[in-house]
Coordinates of C-alpha atoms in Angstrom, one line a residue:
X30 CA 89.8 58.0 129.1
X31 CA 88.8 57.8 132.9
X32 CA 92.2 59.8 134.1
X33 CA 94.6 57.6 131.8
X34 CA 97.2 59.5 130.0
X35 CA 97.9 59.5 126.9
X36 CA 101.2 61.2 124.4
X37 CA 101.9 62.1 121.1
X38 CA 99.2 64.6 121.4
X39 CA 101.5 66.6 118.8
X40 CA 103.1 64.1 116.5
X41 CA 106.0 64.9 114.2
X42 CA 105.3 64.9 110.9
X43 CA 107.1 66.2 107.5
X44 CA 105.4 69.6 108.2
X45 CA 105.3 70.3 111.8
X46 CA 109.0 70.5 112.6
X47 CA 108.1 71.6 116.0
X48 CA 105.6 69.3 117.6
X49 CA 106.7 67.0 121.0
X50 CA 104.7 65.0 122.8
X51 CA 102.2 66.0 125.3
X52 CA 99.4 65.0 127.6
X53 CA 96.0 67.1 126.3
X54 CA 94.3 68.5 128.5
X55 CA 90.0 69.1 127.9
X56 CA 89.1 72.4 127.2
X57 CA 87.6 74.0 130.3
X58 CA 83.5 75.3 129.9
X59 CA 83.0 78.7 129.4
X60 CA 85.7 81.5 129.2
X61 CA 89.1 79.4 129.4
X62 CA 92.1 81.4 128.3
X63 CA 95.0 80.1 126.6
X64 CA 97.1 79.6 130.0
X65 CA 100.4 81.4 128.2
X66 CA 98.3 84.9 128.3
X67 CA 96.7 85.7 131.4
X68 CA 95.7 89.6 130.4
X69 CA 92.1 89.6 130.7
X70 CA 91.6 91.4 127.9
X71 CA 92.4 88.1 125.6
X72 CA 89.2 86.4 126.6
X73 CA 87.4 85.2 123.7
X74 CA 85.2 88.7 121.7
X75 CA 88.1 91.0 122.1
X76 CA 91.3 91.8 119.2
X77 CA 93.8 89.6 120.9
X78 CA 91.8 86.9 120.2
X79 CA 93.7 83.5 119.1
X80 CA 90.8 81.1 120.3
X81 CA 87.6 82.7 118.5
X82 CA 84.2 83.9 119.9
X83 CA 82.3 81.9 122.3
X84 CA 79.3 82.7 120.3
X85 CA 81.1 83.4 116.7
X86 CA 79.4 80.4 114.6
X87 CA 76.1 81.5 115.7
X88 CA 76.5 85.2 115.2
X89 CA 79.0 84.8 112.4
X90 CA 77.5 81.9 110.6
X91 CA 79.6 79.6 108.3
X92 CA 80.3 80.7 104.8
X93 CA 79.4 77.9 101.6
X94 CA 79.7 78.9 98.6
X95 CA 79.4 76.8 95.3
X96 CA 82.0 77.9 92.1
X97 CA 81.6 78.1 88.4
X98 CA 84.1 78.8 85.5
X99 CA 82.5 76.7 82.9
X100 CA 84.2 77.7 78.9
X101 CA 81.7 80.6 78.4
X102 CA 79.5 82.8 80.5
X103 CA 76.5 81.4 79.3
X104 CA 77.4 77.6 81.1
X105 CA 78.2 79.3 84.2
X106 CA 75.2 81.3 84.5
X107 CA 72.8 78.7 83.9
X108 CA 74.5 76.7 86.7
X109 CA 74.2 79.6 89.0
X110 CA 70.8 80.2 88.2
X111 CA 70.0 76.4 89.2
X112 CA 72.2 77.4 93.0
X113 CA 69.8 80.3 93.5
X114 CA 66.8 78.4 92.8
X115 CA 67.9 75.7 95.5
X116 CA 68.7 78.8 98.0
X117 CA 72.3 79.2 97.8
X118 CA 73.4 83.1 98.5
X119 CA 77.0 82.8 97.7
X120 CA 78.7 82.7 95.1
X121 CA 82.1 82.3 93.8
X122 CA 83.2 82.8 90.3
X123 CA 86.7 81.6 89.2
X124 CA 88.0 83.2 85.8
X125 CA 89.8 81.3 83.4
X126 CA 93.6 82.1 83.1
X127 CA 93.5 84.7 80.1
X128 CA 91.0 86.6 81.6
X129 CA 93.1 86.6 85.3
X130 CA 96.0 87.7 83.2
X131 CA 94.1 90.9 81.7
X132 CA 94.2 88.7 78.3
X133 CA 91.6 89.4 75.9
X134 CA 90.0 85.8 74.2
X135 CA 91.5 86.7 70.9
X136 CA 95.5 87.3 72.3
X137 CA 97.8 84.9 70.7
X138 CA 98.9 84.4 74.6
X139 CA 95.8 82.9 75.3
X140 CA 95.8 80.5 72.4
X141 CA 94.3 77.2 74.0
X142 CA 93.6 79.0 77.4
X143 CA 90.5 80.4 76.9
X144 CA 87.3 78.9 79.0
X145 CA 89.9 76.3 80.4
X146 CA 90.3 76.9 84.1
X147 CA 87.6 78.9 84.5
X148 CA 85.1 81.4 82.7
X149 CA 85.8 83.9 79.8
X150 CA 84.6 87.1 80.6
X151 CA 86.5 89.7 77.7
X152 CA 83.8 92.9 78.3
X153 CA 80.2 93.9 79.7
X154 CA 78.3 92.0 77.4
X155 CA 80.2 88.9 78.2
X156 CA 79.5 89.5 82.5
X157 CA 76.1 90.6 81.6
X158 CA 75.4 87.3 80.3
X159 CA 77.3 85.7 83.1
X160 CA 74.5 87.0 85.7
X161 CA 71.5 87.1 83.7
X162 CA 68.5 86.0 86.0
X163 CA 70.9 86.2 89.4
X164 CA 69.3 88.7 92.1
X165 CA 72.4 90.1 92.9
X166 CA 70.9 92.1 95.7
X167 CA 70.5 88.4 97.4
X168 CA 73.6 86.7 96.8
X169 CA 77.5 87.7 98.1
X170 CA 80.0 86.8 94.8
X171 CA 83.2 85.7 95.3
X172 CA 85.5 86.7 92.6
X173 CA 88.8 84.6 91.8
X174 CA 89.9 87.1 89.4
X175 CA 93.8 88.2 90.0
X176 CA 95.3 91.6 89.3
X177 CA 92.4 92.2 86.7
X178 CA 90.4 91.9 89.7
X179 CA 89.2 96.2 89.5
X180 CA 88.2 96.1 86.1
X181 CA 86.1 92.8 86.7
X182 CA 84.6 94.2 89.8
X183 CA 83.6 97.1 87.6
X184 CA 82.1 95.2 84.9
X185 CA 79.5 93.6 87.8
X186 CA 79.0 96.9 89.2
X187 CA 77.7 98.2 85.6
X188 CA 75.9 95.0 85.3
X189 CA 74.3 95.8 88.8
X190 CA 73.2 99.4 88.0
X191 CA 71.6 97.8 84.8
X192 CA 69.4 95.5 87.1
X193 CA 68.3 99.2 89.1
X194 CA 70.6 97.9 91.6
X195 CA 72.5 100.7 94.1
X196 CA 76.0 99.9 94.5
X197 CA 76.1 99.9 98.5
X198 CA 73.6 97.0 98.1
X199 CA 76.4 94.8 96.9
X200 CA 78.4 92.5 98.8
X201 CA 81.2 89.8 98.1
X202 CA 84.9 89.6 98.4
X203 CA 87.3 89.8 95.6
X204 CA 91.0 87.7 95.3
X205 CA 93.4 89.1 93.9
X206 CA 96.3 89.1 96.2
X207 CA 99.2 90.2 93.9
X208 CA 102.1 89.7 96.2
X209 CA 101.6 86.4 96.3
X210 CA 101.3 86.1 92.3
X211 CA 105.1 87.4 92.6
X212 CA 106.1 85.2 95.7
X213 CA 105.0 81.8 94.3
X214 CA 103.3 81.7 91.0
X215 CA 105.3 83.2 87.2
X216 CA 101.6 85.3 86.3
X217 CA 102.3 88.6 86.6
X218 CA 100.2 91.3 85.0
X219 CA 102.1 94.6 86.3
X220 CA 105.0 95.0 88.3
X221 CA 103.9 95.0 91.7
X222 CA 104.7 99.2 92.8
X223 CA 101.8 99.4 90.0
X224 CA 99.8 96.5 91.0
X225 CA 99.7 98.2 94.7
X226 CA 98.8 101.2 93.4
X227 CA 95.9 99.8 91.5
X228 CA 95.1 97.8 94.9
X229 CA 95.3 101.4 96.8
X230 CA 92.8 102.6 93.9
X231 CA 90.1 99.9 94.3
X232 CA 90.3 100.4 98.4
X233 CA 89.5 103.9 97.8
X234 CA 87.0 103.0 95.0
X235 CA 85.3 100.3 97.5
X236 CA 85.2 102.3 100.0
X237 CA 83.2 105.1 98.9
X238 CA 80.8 103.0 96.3
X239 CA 81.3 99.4 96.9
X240 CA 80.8 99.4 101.2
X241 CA 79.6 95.8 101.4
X242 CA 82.8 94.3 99.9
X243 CA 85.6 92.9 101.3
X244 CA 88.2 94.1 99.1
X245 CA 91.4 91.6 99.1
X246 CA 91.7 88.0 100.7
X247 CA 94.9 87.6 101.0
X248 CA 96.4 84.0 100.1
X249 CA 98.6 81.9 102.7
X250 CA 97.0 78.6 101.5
X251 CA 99.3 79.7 97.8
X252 CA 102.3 79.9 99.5
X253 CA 101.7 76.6 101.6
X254 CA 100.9 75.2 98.5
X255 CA 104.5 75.9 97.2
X256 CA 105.6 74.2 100.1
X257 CA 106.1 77.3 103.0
X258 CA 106.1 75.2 106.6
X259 CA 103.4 76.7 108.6
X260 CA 105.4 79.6 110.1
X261 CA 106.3 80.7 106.5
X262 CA 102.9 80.8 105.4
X263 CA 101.8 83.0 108.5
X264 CA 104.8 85.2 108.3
X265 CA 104.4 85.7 104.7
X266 CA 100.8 86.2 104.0
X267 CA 100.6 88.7 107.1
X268 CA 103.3 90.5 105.7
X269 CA 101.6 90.8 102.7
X270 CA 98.7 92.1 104.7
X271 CA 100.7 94.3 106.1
X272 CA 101.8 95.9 103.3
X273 CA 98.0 96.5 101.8
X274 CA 97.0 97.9 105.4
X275 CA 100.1 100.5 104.7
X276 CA 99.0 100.9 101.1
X277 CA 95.0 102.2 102.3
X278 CA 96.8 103.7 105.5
X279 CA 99.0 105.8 102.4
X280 CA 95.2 106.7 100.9
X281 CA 94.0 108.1 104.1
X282 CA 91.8 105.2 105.1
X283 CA 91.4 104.6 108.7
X284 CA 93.0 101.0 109.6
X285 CA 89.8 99.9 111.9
X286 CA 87.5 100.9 108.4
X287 CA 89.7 99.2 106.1
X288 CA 91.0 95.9 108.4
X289 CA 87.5 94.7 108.3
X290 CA 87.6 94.7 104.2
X291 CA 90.1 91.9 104.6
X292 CA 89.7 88.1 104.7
X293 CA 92.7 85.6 104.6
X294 CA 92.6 82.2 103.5
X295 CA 95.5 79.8 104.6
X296 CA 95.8 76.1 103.7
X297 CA 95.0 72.8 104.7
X298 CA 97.7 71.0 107.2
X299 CA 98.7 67.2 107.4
X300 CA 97.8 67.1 111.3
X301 CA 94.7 69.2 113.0
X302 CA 96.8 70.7 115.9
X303 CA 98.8 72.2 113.0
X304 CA 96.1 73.3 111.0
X305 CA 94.6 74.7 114.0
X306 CA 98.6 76.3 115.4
X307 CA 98.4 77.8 112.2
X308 CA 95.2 79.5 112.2
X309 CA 95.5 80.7 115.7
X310 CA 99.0 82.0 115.4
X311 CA 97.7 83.8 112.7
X312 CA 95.0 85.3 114.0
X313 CA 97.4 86.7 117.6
X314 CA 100.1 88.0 115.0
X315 CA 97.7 90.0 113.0
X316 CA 96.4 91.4 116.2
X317 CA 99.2 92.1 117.2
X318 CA 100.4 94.0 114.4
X319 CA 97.5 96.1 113.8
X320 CA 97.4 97.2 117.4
X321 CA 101.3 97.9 117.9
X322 CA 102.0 99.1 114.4
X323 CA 98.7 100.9 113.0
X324 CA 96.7 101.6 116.4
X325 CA 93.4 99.3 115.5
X326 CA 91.5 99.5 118.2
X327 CA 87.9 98.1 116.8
X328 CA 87.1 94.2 117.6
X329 CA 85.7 94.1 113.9
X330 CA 89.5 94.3 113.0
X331 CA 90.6 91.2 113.7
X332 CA 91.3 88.3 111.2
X333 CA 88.9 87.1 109.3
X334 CA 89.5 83.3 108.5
X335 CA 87.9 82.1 105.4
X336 CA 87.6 79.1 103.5
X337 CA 90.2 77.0 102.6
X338 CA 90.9 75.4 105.4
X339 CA 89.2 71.9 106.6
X340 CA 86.3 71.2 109.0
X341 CA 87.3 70.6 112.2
X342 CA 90.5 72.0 112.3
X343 CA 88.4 74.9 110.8
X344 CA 86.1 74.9 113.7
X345 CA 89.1 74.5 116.8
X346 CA 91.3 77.6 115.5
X347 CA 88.1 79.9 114.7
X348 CA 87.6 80.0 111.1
X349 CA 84.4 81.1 109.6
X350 CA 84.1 79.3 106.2
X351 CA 84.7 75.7 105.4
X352 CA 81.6 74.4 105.9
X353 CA 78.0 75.1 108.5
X354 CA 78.9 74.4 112.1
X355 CA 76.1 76.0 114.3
X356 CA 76.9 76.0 117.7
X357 CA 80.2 75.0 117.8
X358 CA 83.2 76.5 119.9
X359 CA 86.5 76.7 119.4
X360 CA 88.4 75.1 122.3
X361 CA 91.2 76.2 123.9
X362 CA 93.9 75.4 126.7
X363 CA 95.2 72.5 125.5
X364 CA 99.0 72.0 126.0
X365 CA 100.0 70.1 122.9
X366 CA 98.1 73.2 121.0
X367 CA 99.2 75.4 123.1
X368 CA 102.6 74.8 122.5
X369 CA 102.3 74.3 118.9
X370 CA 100.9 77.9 118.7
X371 CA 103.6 79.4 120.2
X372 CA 105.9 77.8 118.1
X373 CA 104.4 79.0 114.7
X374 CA 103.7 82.3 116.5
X375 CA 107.4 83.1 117.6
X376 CA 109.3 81.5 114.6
X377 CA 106.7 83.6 112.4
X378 CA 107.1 87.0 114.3
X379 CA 110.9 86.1 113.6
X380 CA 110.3 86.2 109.5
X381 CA 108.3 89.1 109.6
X382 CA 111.0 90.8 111.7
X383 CA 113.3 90.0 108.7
X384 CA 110.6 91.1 106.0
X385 CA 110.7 94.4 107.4
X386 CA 114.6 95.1 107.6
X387 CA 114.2 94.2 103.8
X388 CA 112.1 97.2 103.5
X389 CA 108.2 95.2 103.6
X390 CA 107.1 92.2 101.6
X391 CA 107.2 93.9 97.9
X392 CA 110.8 95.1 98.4
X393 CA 111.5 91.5 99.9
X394 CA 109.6 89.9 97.1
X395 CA 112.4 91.9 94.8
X396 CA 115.4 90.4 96.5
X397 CA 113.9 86.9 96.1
X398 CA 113.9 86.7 99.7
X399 CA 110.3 84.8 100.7
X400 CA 110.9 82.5 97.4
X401 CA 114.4 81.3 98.3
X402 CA 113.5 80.6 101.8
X403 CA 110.0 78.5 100.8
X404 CA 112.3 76.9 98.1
X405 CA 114.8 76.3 100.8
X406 CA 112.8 73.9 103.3
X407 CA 110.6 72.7 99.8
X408 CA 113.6 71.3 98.5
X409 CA 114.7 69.5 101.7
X410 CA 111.9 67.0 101.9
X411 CA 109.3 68.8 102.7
X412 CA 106.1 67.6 101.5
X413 CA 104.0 70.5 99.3
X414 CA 100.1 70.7 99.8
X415 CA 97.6 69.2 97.6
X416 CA 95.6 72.2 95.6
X417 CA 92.0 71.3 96.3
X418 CA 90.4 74.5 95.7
X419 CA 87.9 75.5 93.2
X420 CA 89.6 75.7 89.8
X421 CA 87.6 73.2 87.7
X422 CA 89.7 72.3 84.5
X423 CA 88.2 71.5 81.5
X424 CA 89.6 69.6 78.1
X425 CA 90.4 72.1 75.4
X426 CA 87.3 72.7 73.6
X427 CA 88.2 74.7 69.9
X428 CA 84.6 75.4 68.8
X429 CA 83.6 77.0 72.3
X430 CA 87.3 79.2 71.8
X431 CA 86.3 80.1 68.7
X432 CA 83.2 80.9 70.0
X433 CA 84.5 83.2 72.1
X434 CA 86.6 85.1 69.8
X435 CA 83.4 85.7 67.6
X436 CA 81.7 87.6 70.3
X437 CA 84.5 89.6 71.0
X438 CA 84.8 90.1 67.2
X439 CA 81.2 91.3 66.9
X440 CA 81.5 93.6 70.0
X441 CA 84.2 95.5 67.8
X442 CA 82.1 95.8 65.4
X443 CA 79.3 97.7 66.4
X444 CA 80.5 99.8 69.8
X445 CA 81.8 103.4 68.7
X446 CA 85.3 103.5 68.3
X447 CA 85.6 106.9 69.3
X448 CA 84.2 106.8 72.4
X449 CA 86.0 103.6 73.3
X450 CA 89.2 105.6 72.5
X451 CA 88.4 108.7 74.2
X452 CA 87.8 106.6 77.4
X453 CA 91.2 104.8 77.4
X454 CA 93.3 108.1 76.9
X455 CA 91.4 108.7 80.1
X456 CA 92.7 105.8 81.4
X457 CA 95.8 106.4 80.6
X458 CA 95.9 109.9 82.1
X459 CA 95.1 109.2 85.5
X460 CA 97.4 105.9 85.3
X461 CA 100.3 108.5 84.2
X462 CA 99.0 110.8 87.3
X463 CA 97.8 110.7 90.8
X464 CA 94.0 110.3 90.2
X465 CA 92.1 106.9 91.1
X466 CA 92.0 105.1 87.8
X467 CA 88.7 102.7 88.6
X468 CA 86.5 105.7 87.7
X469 CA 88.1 106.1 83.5
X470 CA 87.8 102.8 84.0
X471 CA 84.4 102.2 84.5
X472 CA 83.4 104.8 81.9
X473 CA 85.5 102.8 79.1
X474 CA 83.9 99.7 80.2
X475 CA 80.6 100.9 79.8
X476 CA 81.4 102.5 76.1
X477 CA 82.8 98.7 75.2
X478 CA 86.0 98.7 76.3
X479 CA 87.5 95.0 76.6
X480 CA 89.4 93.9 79.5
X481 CA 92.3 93.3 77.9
X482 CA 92.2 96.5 76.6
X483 CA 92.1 98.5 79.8
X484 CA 94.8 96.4 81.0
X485 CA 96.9 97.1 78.0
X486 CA 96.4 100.4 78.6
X487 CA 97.6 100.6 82.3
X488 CA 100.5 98.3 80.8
X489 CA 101.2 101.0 78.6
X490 CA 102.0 103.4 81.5
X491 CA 102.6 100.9 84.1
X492 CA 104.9 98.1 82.3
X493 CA 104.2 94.5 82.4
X494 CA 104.4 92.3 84.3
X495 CA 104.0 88.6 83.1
X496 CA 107.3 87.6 81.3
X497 CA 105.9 84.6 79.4
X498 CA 103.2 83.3 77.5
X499 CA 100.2 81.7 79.5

């Protein structure tokens, strides 16, 4: 603008609550610092990192990944067999409702549900079919799959080992962040002591068999969603982080092995400098927090942004998976942003603070306390996000229900009832003791076990969770 200034850098809008206006100021070339921290160890490449890498979209290149949950398995495998043919290498499967619920297709609960909002997948035979024909050695599979998410991962591991795969060769991430299921959402499949415990399991699981995944993304963009302003949705989802880094912490992991396993996904904002406030405050809290409270020490443990967030925005607070953006640096320095930063950082840090007196985010979660204060600013004109994630609904289809059903019927039919048995009283053994349950698990899955079977089994033990019908 040849020297003339110009305001409103920041502009108030129904979700900001914070921003004031400002001159903005270029980024500088190079290294430039975010003039508010001056230690030289926050240069761009190190853990307190808010700004990104200077080289981090070419040595980190962008995520894209294409999703299917098409009725039945057999839809969404031919469409990912059509990805891999054009060269896509990720994946991202989203499972429909009853299936995400640890529902089998037959349950009277998922009446009308089934294939809806995603694909049916009820035992082996139904995700053997899902990834017929998919090198799975060449492709990283996103999983939308809940608190079912260990039995599903286990079904693609057996489906894996039937294609003379080795499990260390697979990669993806699964989602199935179950403190936010409780904060926001009424689908609960255990009661969330159990549903950490069965998290704690499939860290430990992951990390000795399954060392290319990441194993949780936790879920901000849910909670913004609901309507959490942008220091609610930091505060919250990092607390829920760090109450899974205490959870593999409990299970002996080391923080800088298991911090890396994590991704976080965070929503879309109205205004870019608040998208971009919120992924950089995020990414100096959790820095923060690992280093001060659990000793991480290892670059590799900072955040991981993923998806879920838009473009450019994306690009300015240093995420790594909207959309391809070779070359690009995130800028930093600017006063408007840097402000706004500061502002989601500090009122965030000030939740968090409160989290903990309550005991962490699950014993919060049981005194209401993140719901009643998103529902507090949601209800005072606050606008909610727009979902625009990758949840394709479809009409209710009967005949491709019934369809469904039928399989399941014949699967029944012709695995050995004993053996199916015999494996879920193993399941229920360790789920009644202290050993990791993902290994009964895997063994009843393989003799036929259904999904909602296993889950009904840890139910047994565990209690449920979900208090309604889907």
């Amino acid at each position: 603008m040849h020297g003339k200034k110009y305001r409103d850098a920041v502009p108030v809008t129904p979700s900001a609550g914070f921003g004031r206006s400002s001159r903005w100021r270029a980024p500088c070339p190079g290294f430039s610092r975010c003039p508010h921290h001056d230690d030289p160890r926050r240069s761009r490449g190190t853990t307190g990192l808010s700004e990104g890498r200077t080289s981090m979209f070419t040595v980190c290149p962008w995520t894209t990944q294409r999703s299917a949950g098409l009725r039945g398995a057999g839809e969404s495998n031919a469409y990912f067999r059509r990805l891999v043919a054009h060269g896509t290498t990720e994946l991202s499967v989203v499972f429909d409702v009853p299936t995400r619920l640890g529902l089998d297709s037959d349950s009277p609960l998922a009446s009308g549900e089934v294939g809806r909002a995603g694909v049916a997948v009820d035992s082996l035979d139904d995700m053997r079919v899902l990834f017929t024909g998919v090198p799975l050695e060449r492709v990283s599979t996103s999983m939308a799959a809940g608190a079912p998410a260990a039995v599903l991962l286990l079904l693609y591991q057996l489906v894996a080992e039937e294609q003379g795969l080795r499990a260390d060769r697979l990669t993806g991430t699964l989602h199935h962040d179950v403190v936010t299921e409780y904060a926001v959402r009424d689908r609960h499949v255990f009661p969330p002591e159990a549903s950490l415990r069965l998290a704690g399991d499939l860290f430990a699981y992951c990390r000795a068999q399954l060392p290319g995944w990441h194993t949780l993304s936790v879920s901000g963009r849910a909670l913004a969603e609901a309507g959490a302003t942008p220091a609610q949705e930091v505060a919250f989802t990092l607390a829920e982080g760090v109450e899974y880094v205490r959870t593999a912490v409990a299970y002996g992991m080391d923080v800088d092995d298991f911090a890396p396993r994590l991704s976080f996904l965070f929503g879309a904002r109205a205004t870019l400098l608040e998208e971009l406030a919120v992924l950089r405050a995020a990414r100096r809290v959790w820095s923060r927090v690992l280093g001060e409270r659990f000793g991480a020490r290892g670059p590799s443990s900072r955040m991981p942004v993923r998806r879920a967030v838009r473009g450019l925005a994306a690009v300015l607070g240093g995420g790594l998976g909207y959309g391809p953006a070779p070359g690009v640096r995130a800028i930093a320095g600017g006063r408007a942003g840097a402000r706004t930063v500061e502002a989601v950082e500090a009122a965030a840090l000030e939740l968090m603070l409160r989290v903990e007196e309550l005991g962490g985010a699950v014993a919060a979660l049981g005194q209401g306390f993140q719901k009643d204060e998103i529902e507090r600013v949601a209800h005072h004109g606050r606008r909610r996000l727009e979902g625009d994630g990758p949840y394709e609904t479809v009409r209710l289809d009967p005949v491709a229900e019934q369809r469904q059903t039928e399989r399941l019927a014949k699967l029944r039919a012709w695995r050995c009832a004993d053996r199916v048995d015999d494996a879920l009283i193993a399941v229920r053994k360790a789920a009644e003791g202290g050993d990791n349950v993902l290994h009964p698990m895997k063994r009843a899955l393989a003799c036929g076990a259904s999904v909602g079977e296993v889950c009904d089994t840890l139910r047994q033990v565990w209690g449920a969770g979900f208090q309604s019908a889907v």
